[in-house]
PDB file of C-alpha atoms in Angstrom:
ATOM      1  CA  PRO A  16     -87.533 -26.788 117.369  1.00 59.00           C
ATOM      2  CA  ALA A  17     -84.222 -26.695 115.518  1.00 71.00           C
ATOM      3  CA  THR A  18     -85.433 -23.814 113.346  1.00 80.00           C
ATOM      4  CA  THR A  19     -86.056 -21.743 116.471  1.00 89.00           C
ATOM      5  CA  THR A  20     -82.625 -22.627 117.843  1.00 92.00           C
ATOM      6  CA  ASN A  21     -80.997 -21.662 114.549  1.00 93.00           C
ATOM      7  CA  SER A  22     -82.742 -18.292 114.622  1.00 93.00           C
ATOM      8  CA  ILE A  23     -81.398 -17.679 118.122  1.00 94.00           C
ATOM      9  CA  LEU A  24     -77.870 -18.827 117.280  1.00 96.00           C
ATOM     10  CA  SER A  25     -77.719 -16.648 114.176  1.00 94.00           C
ATOM     11  CA  CYS A  26     -78.000 -13.594 116.442  1.00 94.00           C
ATOM     12  CA  LEU A  27     -75.247 -14.665 118.847  1.00 95.00           C
ATOM     13  CA  SER A  28     -71.524 -13.969 118.758  1.00 94.00           C
ATOM     14  CA  PRO A  29     -69.112 -16.930 118.476  1.00 94.00           C
ATOM     15  CA  ARG A  30     -68.405 -16.780 122.215  1.00 95.00           C
ATOM     16  CA  ASP A  31     -72.103 -16.830 123.075  1.00 96.00           C
ATOM     17  CA  ILE A  32     -72.679 -19.736 120.688  1.00 96.00           C
ATOM     18  CA  VAL A  33     -70.103 -21.765 122.613  1.00 96.00           C
ATOM     19  CA  SER A  34     -71.792 -20.832 125.906  1.00 96.00           C
ATOM     20  CA  PHE A  35     -75.180 -21.832 124.495  1.00 96.00           C
ATOM     21  CA  SER A  36     -73.831 -25.231 123.445  1.00 96.00           C
ATOM     22  CA  LEU A  37     -72.803 -25.947 127.046  1.00 96.00           C
ATOM     23  CA  VAL A  38     -76.332 -25.604 128.434  1.00 95.00           C
ATOM     24  CA  SER A  39     -77.264 -29.227 127.742  1.00 96.00           C
ATOM     25  CA  ARG A  40     -76.506 -32.173 125.498  1.00 96.00           C
ATOM     26  CA  HIS A  41     -79.584 -31.329 123.440  1.00 94.00           C
ATOM     27  CA  TYR A  42     -78.454 -27.764 122.785  1.00 94.00           C
ATOM     28  CA  TYR A  43     -74.919 -28.946 122.114  1.00 96.00           C
ATOM     29  CA  GLU A  44     -76.176 -31.195 119.316  1.00 95.00           C
ATOM     30  CA  GLU A  45     -78.362 -28.438 117.888  1.00 95.00           C
ATOM     31  CA  THR A  46     -75.431 -26.025 118.015  1.00 96.00           C
ATOM     32  CA  MET A  47     -73.195 -28.474 116.148  1.00 96.00           C
ATOM     33  CA  SER A  48     -75.912 -28.877 113.526  1.00 95.00           C
ATOM     34  CA  TYR A  49     -76.167 -25.104 113.190  1.00 96.00           C
ATOM     35  CA  ASN A  50     -72.386 -24.736 112.886  1.00 96.00           C
ATOM     36  CA  ARG A  51     -72.222 -27.278 110.074  1.00 95.00           C
ATOM     37  CA  SER A  52     -74.724 -25.215 108.132  1.00 94.00           C
ATOM     38  CA  ALA A  53     -73.545 -21.722 109.079  1.00 95.00           C
ATOM     39  CA  TYR A  54     -69.886 -22.423 108.332  1.00 96.00           C
ATOM     40  CA  ASP A  55     -70.469 -24.500 105.196  1.00 96.00           C
ATOM     41  CA  ILE A  56     -67.793 -23.624 102.629  1.00 96.00           C
ATOM     42  CA  SER A  57     -69.862 -25.004  99.748  1.00 96.00           C
ATOM     43  CA  ASN A  58     -72.675 -22.614 100.598  1.00 95.00           C
ATOM     44  CA  LEU A  59     -70.211 -19.727 100.845  1.00 96.00           C
ATOM     45  CA  LEU A  60     -68.780 -20.469  97.394  1.00 97.00           C
ATOM     46  CA  SER A  61     -72.087 -21.342  95.696  1.00 96.00           C
ATOM     47  CA  ARG A  62     -72.194 -17.887  94.106  1.00 95.00           C
ATOM     48  CA  TYR A  63     -69.037 -18.717  92.161  1.00 98.00           C
ATOM     49  CA  PHE A  64     -69.044 -22.501  91.700  1.00 98.00           C
ATOM     50  CA  THR A  65     -71.349 -25.476  91.379  1.00 98.00           C
ATOM     51  CA  LEU A  66     -70.945 -28.113  94.092  1.00 97.00           C
ATOM     52  CA  GLU A  67     -68.702 -30.218  91.854  1.00 98.00           C
ATOM     53  CA  GLU A  68     -66.621 -27.172  90.923  1.00 98.00           C
ATOM     54  CA  THR A  69     -66.233 -26.305  94.601  1.00 98.00           C
ATOM     55  CA  HIS A  70     -64.683 -29.712  95.276  1.00 98.00           C
ATOM     56  CA  LEU A  71     -62.324 -29.237  92.322  1.00 98.00           C
ATOM     57  CA  PHE A  72     -61.455 -25.713  93.457  1.00 99.00           C
ATOM     58  CA  ARG A  73     -60.541 -27.021  96.903  1.00 98.00           C
ATOM     59  CA  CYS A  74     -58.244 -29.593  95.290  1.00 98.00           C
ATOM     60  CA  VAL A  75     -56.521 -26.861  93.292  1.00 98.00           C
ATOM     61  CA  GLN A  76     -56.267 -24.838  96.495  1.00 98.00           C
ATOM     62  CA  ALA A  77     -54.405 -27.708  98.130  1.00 98.00           C
ATOM     63  CA  LEU A  78     -52.082 -28.118  95.144  1.00 98.00           C
ATOM     64  CA  THR A  79     -51.206 -24.437  94.889  1.00 98.00           C
ATOM     65  CA  GLY A  80     -51.310 -23.379  98.546  1.00 97.00           C
ATOM     66  CA  ALA A  81     -53.908 -20.735  97.699  1.00 98.00           C
ATOM     67  CA  VAL A  82     -56.027 -19.103 100.398  1.00 98.00           C
ATOM     68  CA  ILE A  83     -59.331 -17.261 100.304  1.00 98.00           C
ATOM     69  CA  SER A  84     -59.223 -13.973 102.178  1.00 97.00           C
ATOM     70  CA  GLY A  85     -60.722 -10.499 102.101  1.00 92.00           C
ATOM     71  CA  SER A  86     -64.463 -10.059 102.413  1.00 94.00           C
ATOM     72  CA  THR A  87     -65.283 -13.683 101.489  1.00 96.00           C
ATOM     73  CA  ALA A  88     -63.376 -15.135 104.441  1.00 97.00           C
ATOM     74  CA  LEU A  89     -64.929 -12.491 106.684  1.00 96.00           C
ATOM     75  CA  GLN A  90     -68.381 -13.573 105.501  1.00 96.00           C
ATOM     76  CA  LEU A  91     -67.678 -17.163 106.537  1.00 97.00           C
ATOM     77  CA  PHE A  92     -66.763 -16.203 110.092  1.00 96.00           C
ATOM     78  CA  SER A  93     -69.499 -13.555 110.335  1.00 95.00           C
ATOM     79  CA  ARG A  94     -72.181 -15.908 108.957  1.00 95.00           C
ATOM     80  CA  VAL A  95     -73.428 -13.244 106.553  1.00 93.00           C
ATOM     81  CA  ARG A  96     -73.492 -12.837 102.762  1.00 92.00           C
ATOM     82  CA  TRP A  97     -72.791  -9.596 100.900  1.00 90.00           C
ATOM     83  CA  ASN A  98     -74.091  -9.701  97.352  1.00 86.00           C
ATOM     84  CA  GLU A  99     -71.634  -7.164  95.975  1.00 82.00           C
ATOM     85  CA  SER A 100     -68.448  -8.949  97.059  1.00 87.00           C
ATOM     86  CA  ASP A 101     -65.961 -10.732  94.800  1.00 94.00           C
ATOM     87  CA  LEU A 102     -64.038 -13.906  95.587  1.00 98.00           C
ATOM     88  CA  ASP A 103     -60.419 -13.006  96.372  1.00 97.00           C
ATOM     89  CA  VAL A 104     -57.939 -15.870  96.012  1.00 98.00           C
ATOM     90  CA  TYR A 105     -54.370 -15.284  97.180  1.00 97.00           C
ATOM     91  CA  VAL A 106     -51.642 -17.547  95.866  1.00 97.00           C
ATOM     92  CA  GLU A 107     -47.883 -17.550  95.437  1.00 95.00           C
ATOM     93  CA  TYR A 108     -46.892 -16.385  91.962  1.00 94.00           C
ATOM     94  CA  SER A 109     -44.962 -19.594  91.243  1.00 92.00           C
ATOM     95  CA  THR A 110     -48.128 -21.732  91.535  1.00 95.00           C
ATOM     96  CA  GLY A 111     -50.862 -19.235  90.698  1.00 96.00           C
ATOM     97  CA  TYR A 112     -51.016 -20.000  86.994  1.00 96.00           C
ATOM     98  CA  LEU A 113     -52.531 -23.405  87.762  1.00 98.00           C
ATOM     99  CA  MET A 114     -55.404 -21.672  89.567  1.00 98.00           C
ATOM    100  CA  ALA A 115     -55.927 -19.400  86.559  1.00 98.00           C
ATOM    101  CA  VAL A 116     -56.013 -22.375  84.189  1.00 98.00           C
ATOM    102  CA  PHE A 117     -58.584 -24.074  86.422  1.00 99.00           C
ATOM    103  CA  LEU A 118     -60.893 -21.046  86.400  1.00 99.00           C
ATOM    104  CA  MET A 119     -60.724 -20.785  82.622  1.00 98.00           C
ATOM    105  CA  SER A 120     -61.393 -24.521  82.287  1.00 98.00           C
ATOM    106  CA  ILE A 121     -64.765 -24.130  84.043  1.00 98.00           C
ATOM    107  CA  GLY A 122     -65.888 -21.194  81.957  1.00 98.00           C
ATOM    108  CA  TYR A 123     -64.420 -18.102  83.597  1.00 98.00           C
ATOM    109  CA  SER A 124     -63.007 -15.496  81.206  1.00 98.00           C
ATOM    110  CA  PHE A 125     -59.819 -13.568  81.900  1.00 98.00           C
ATOM    111  CA  ILE A 126     -60.543  -9.826  82.011  1.00 98.00           C
ATOM    112  CA  PRO A 127     -57.248  -7.976  81.472  1.00 96.00           C
ATOM    113  CA  THR A 128     -56.498  -4.546  82.871  1.00 94.00           C
ATOM    114  CA  ALA A 129     -55.181  -1.768  80.633  1.00 92.00           C
ATOM    115  CA  ARG A 130     -51.614  -2.852  81.387  1.00 90.00           C
ATOM    116  CA  GLN A 131     -52.125  -6.572  80.833  1.00 93.00           C
ATOM    117  CA  SER A 132     -52.035  -8.611  77.650  1.00 94.00           C
ATOM    118  CA  SER A 133     -55.399 -10.027  76.586  1.00 96.00           C
ATOM    119  CA  ASN A 134     -53.728 -13.449  76.528  1.00 96.00           C
ATOM    120  CA  MET A 135     -53.654 -14.954  80.015  1.00 96.00           C
ATOM    121  CA  SER A 136     -50.350 -16.790  79.528  1.00 95.00           C
ATOM    122  CA  GLU A 137     -48.646 -13.663  78.238  1.00 95.00           C
ATOM    123  CA  ALA A 138     -50.171 -11.509  80.986  1.00 94.00           C
ATOM    124  CA  TYR A 139     -48.860 -13.914  83.603  1.00 94.00           C
ATOM    125  CA  ARG A 140     -45.350 -13.858  82.140  1.00 90.00           C
ATOM    126  CA  GLN A 141     -45.392 -10.054  82.053  1.00 86.00           C
ATOM    127  CA  VAL A 142     -45.494  -9.851  85.836  1.00 83.00           C
ATOM    128  CA  LYS A 143     -41.752 -10.397  86.187  1.00 66.00           C
ATOM    129  CA  LEU A 144     -41.161  -7.416  83.905  1.00 40.00           C
ATOM    130  CA  ASP A 145     -43.790  -5.031  85.188  1.00 49.00           C
ATOM    131  CA  ASP A 146     -43.618  -5.794  88.928  1.00 53.00           C
ATOM    132  CA  ILE A 147     -46.777  -3.722  89.200  1.00 47.00           C
ATOM    133  CA  TYR A 148     -47.284  -3.676  92.978  1.00 49.00           C
ATOM    134  CA  ASP A 149     -43.746  -3.071  94.221  1.00 50.00           C
ATOM    135  CA  ASP A 150     -44.909  -1.044  97.222  1.00 53.00           C
ATOM    136  CA  GLY A 151     -44.061  -3.290 100.157  1.00 54.00           C
ATOM    137  CA  ARG A 152     -47.432  -5.058 100.325  1.00 61.00           C
ATOM    138  CA  GLY A 153     -46.204  -8.373  98.930  1.00 67.00           C
ATOM    139  CA  PHE A 154     -48.203  -8.293  95.682  1.00 72.00           C
ATOM    140  CA  ALA A 155     -46.934  -9.545  92.354  1.00 76.00           C
ATOM    141  CA  SER A 156     -50.081  -8.851  90.303  1.00 89.00           C
ATOM    142  CA  VAL A 157     -53.867  -9.217  90.200  1.00 94.00           C
ATOM    143  CA  PHE A 158     -55.813 -11.181  87.578  1.00 97.00           C
ATOM    144  CA  ASN A 159     -59.571 -10.738  87.140  1.00 98.00           C
ATOM    145  CA  PHE A 160     -61.941 -13.470  85.968  1.00 98.00           C
ATOM    146  CA  LEU A 161     -65.631 -13.221  85.159  1.00 98.00           C
ATOM    147  CA  ARG A 162     -68.434 -15.713  84.509  1.00 98.00           C
ATOM    148  CA  ALA A 163     -71.887 -14.178  84.150  1.00 95.00           C
ATOM    149  CA  SER A 164     -72.072 -11.889  87.220  1.00 94.00           C
ATOM    150  CA  SER A 165     -69.536 -13.833  89.309  1.00 96.00           C
ATOM    151  CA  LYS A 166     -66.122 -12.191  89.642  1.00 98.00           C
ATOM    152  CA  ILE A 167     -62.994 -13.867  90.998  1.00 98.00           C
ATOM    153  CA  GLN A 168     -59.673 -12.136  91.603  1.00 97.00           C
ATOM    154  CA  ILE A 169     -56.441 -14.091  91.714  1.00 97.00           C
ATOM    155  CA  VAL A 170     -53.938 -12.059  93.717  1.00 96.00           C
ATOM    156  CA  THR A 171     -50.436 -13.413  93.228  1.00 95.00           C
ATOM    157  CA  ALA A 172     -47.867 -12.953  95.976  1.00 92.00           C
ATOM    158  CA  LYS A 173     -44.146 -12.490  95.531  1.00 87.00           C
ATOM    159  CA  TYR A 174     -43.451 -14.702  98.510  1.00 86.00           C
ATOM    160  CA  SER A 175     -46.390 -16.077 100.505  1.00 91.00           C
ATOM    161  CA  PRO A 176     -50.131 -15.342 100.358  1.00 94.00           C
ATOM    162  CA  VAL A 177     -50.044 -14.735 104.100  1.00 93.00           C
ATOM    163  CA  ASP A 178     -47.473 -11.990 103.517  1.00 91.00           C
ATOM    164  CA  VAL A 179     -50.125 -10.126 101.516  1.00 92.00           C
ATOM    165  CA  VAL A 180     -52.807 -10.720 104.161  1.00 93.00           C
ATOM    166  CA  LEU A 181     -50.561  -9.341 106.901  1.00 91.00           C
ATOM    167  CA  ASN A 182     -50.239  -6.127 104.903  1.00 89.00           C
ATOM    168  CA  PHE A 183     -53.980  -5.514 104.573  1.00 89.00           C
ATOM    169  CA  HIS A 184     -55.402  -2.092 105.425  1.00 86.00           C
ATOM    170  CA  SER A 185     -56.868  -3.218 108.775  1.00 90.00           C
ATOM    171  CA  THR A 186     -57.333  -6.308 110.926  1.00 94.00           C
ATOM    172  CA  VAL A 187     -61.008  -6.926 110.100  1.00 95.00           C
ATOM    173  CA  VAL A 188     -60.030  -8.679 106.853  1.00 94.00           C
ATOM    174  CA  MET A 189     -57.111 -10.676 108.268  1.00 96.00           C
ATOM    175  CA  ASN A 190     -58.866 -14.024 107.975  1.00 97.00           C
ATOM    176  CA  ILE A 191     -57.960 -16.889 105.644  1.00 98.00           C
ATOM    177  CA  ILE A 192     -59.556 -20.069 104.344  1.00 98.00           C
ATOM    178  CA  THR A 193     -57.146 -22.782 103.230  1.00 98.00           C
ATOM    179  CA  ALA A 194     -58.051 -25.995 101.420  1.00 97.00           C
ATOM    180  CA  HIS A 195     -58.781 -27.675 104.758  1.00 96.00           C
ATOM    181  CA  GLU A 196     -59.157 -25.076 107.528  1.00 96.00           C
ATOM    182  CA  ALA A 197     -60.101 -21.488 108.286  1.00 97.00           C
ATOM    183  CA  PHE A 198     -58.255 -19.047 110.542  1.00 97.00           C
ATOM    184  CA  SER A 199     -59.006 -15.630 111.988  1.00 97.00           C
ATOM    185  CA  LEU A 200     -55.974 -13.670 113.147  1.00 97.00           C
ATOM    186  CA  TYR A 201     -57.953 -11.299 115.404  1.00 96.00           C
ATOM    187  CA  PRO A 202     -61.121 -13.200 116.355  1.00 96.00           C
ATOM    188  CA  TRP A 203     -61.948 -11.416 119.605  1.00 96.00           C
ATOM    189  CA  ALA A 204     -61.579  -7.896 118.228  1.00 96.00           C
ATOM    190  CA  THR A 205     -63.272  -8.719 114.924  1.00 96.00           C
ATOM    191  CA  PHE A 206     -66.239 -10.839 115.992  1.00 95.00           C
ATOM    192  CA  GLU A 207     -66.807 -10.023 119.662  1.00 95.00           C
ATOM    193  CA  GLU A 208     -65.900  -6.335 119.943  1.00 95.00           C
ATOM    194  CA  ARG A 209     -66.514  -5.553 116.254  1.00 95.00           C
ATOM    195  CA  ILE A 210     -63.447  -3.324 116.007  1.00 95.00           C
ATOM    196  CA  SER A 211     -60.699  -3.192 113.400  1.00 94.00           C
ATOM    197  CA  LEU A 212     -57.200  -1.827 113.933  1.00 92.00           C
ATOM    198  CA  ILE A 213     -55.804   0.224 111.057  1.00 89.00           C
ATOM    199  CA  THR A 214     -52.508  -1.449 110.185  1.00 84.00           C
ATOM    200  CA  PHE A 215     -51.520   0.227 106.929  1.00 67.00           C
ATOM    201  CA  THR A 216     -51.520   3.989 107.469  1.00 59.00           C
ATOM    202  CA  ASP A 217     -50.922   5.025 103.867  1.00 61.00           C
ATOM    203  CA  GLY A 218     -53.571   7.608 103.040  1.00 58.00           C
ATOM    204  CA  GLY A 219     -54.434   6.262  99.598  1.00 64.00           C
ATOM    205  CA  LEU A 220     -58.042   6.600  98.458  1.00 64.00           C
ATOM    206  CA  ASN A 221     -58.386   2.876  97.732  1.00 67.00           C
ATOM    207  CA  ARG A 222     -57.503   1.951 101.302  1.00 67.00           C
ATOM    208  CA  LYS A 223     -59.799   4.637 102.706  1.00 72.00           C
ATOM    209  CA  PHE A 224     -62.645   3.316 100.548  1.00 72.00           C
ATOM    210  CA  ALA A 225     -61.964  -0.238 101.752  1.00 73.00           C
ATOM    211  CA  ARG A 226     -61.967   0.823 105.404  1.00 78.00           C
ATOM    212  CA  ASP A 227     -65.145   2.865 105.011  1.00 80.00           C
ATOM    213  CA  LYS A 228     -66.854  -0.165 103.488  1.00 84.00           C
ATOM    214  CA  TYR A 229     -66.353  -2.128 106.709  1.00 86.00           C
ATOM    215  CA  VAL A 230     -67.516   0.788 108.833  1.00 86.00           C
ATOM    216  CA  ASP A 231     -70.745   0.662 106.826  1.00 85.00           C
ATOM    217  CA  ARG A 232     -70.932  -3.071 107.590  1.00 86.00           C
ATOM    218  CA  GLY A 233     -70.819  -2.489 111.335  1.00 86.00           C
ATOM    219  CA  TRP A 234     -67.169  -2.369 112.402  1.00 92.00           C
ATOM    220  CA  THR A 235     -65.471   0.456 114.288  1.00 92.00           C
ATOM    221  CA  LEU A 236     -62.000   1.461 113.092  1.00 90.00           C
ATOM    222  CA  VAL A 237     -59.319   2.278 115.656  1.00 92.00           C
ATOM    223  CA  ASN A 238     -55.877   3.726 115.035  1.00 85.00           C
TER     224      ASN A 238
END
């Protein structure tokens, strides 16, 4: 039965899933059915949006060039869900305000940090003056939004969202979801060998905490 096949496929790596699909036409069709469910973006985002809001979010993604990355993108490729994770949206500073306006229009509240104005428009304009994350990682600033228990972070980039992703602490989180496609920069290492190369060697506690979190989730760090 399909339910049995799905249980088997959920335990396999991406490479083994492809091999399984080649056994017969029947298993190919069941594998495609499983993939449509396992890699369903609407299911992934259901913690943060209704189905209608997800469609609208994807439209705003396309308009702004925003990408989903961090632990959420990793969850899509890993076919797992971590309850404690936030939704991290990376977008160029010049277009990011539109994403912020969208989130507030569907009921998310802007939660300012100690250095940010409580007014979203003013906080966004302050970025040019503060330049908070001028440390070579490509950040402009981070804006937090909350609705009930759902938290979304808009991470604005000085240049390109991908520039920020390429400066992550290690390769395990170098995956992105665009408005139309999803990409993993290190698929073999991340999902077959379950290893992550440390790429940012700064010894800051925040980066160490982030790396340790993925060790706890089953990845081995290599330097």
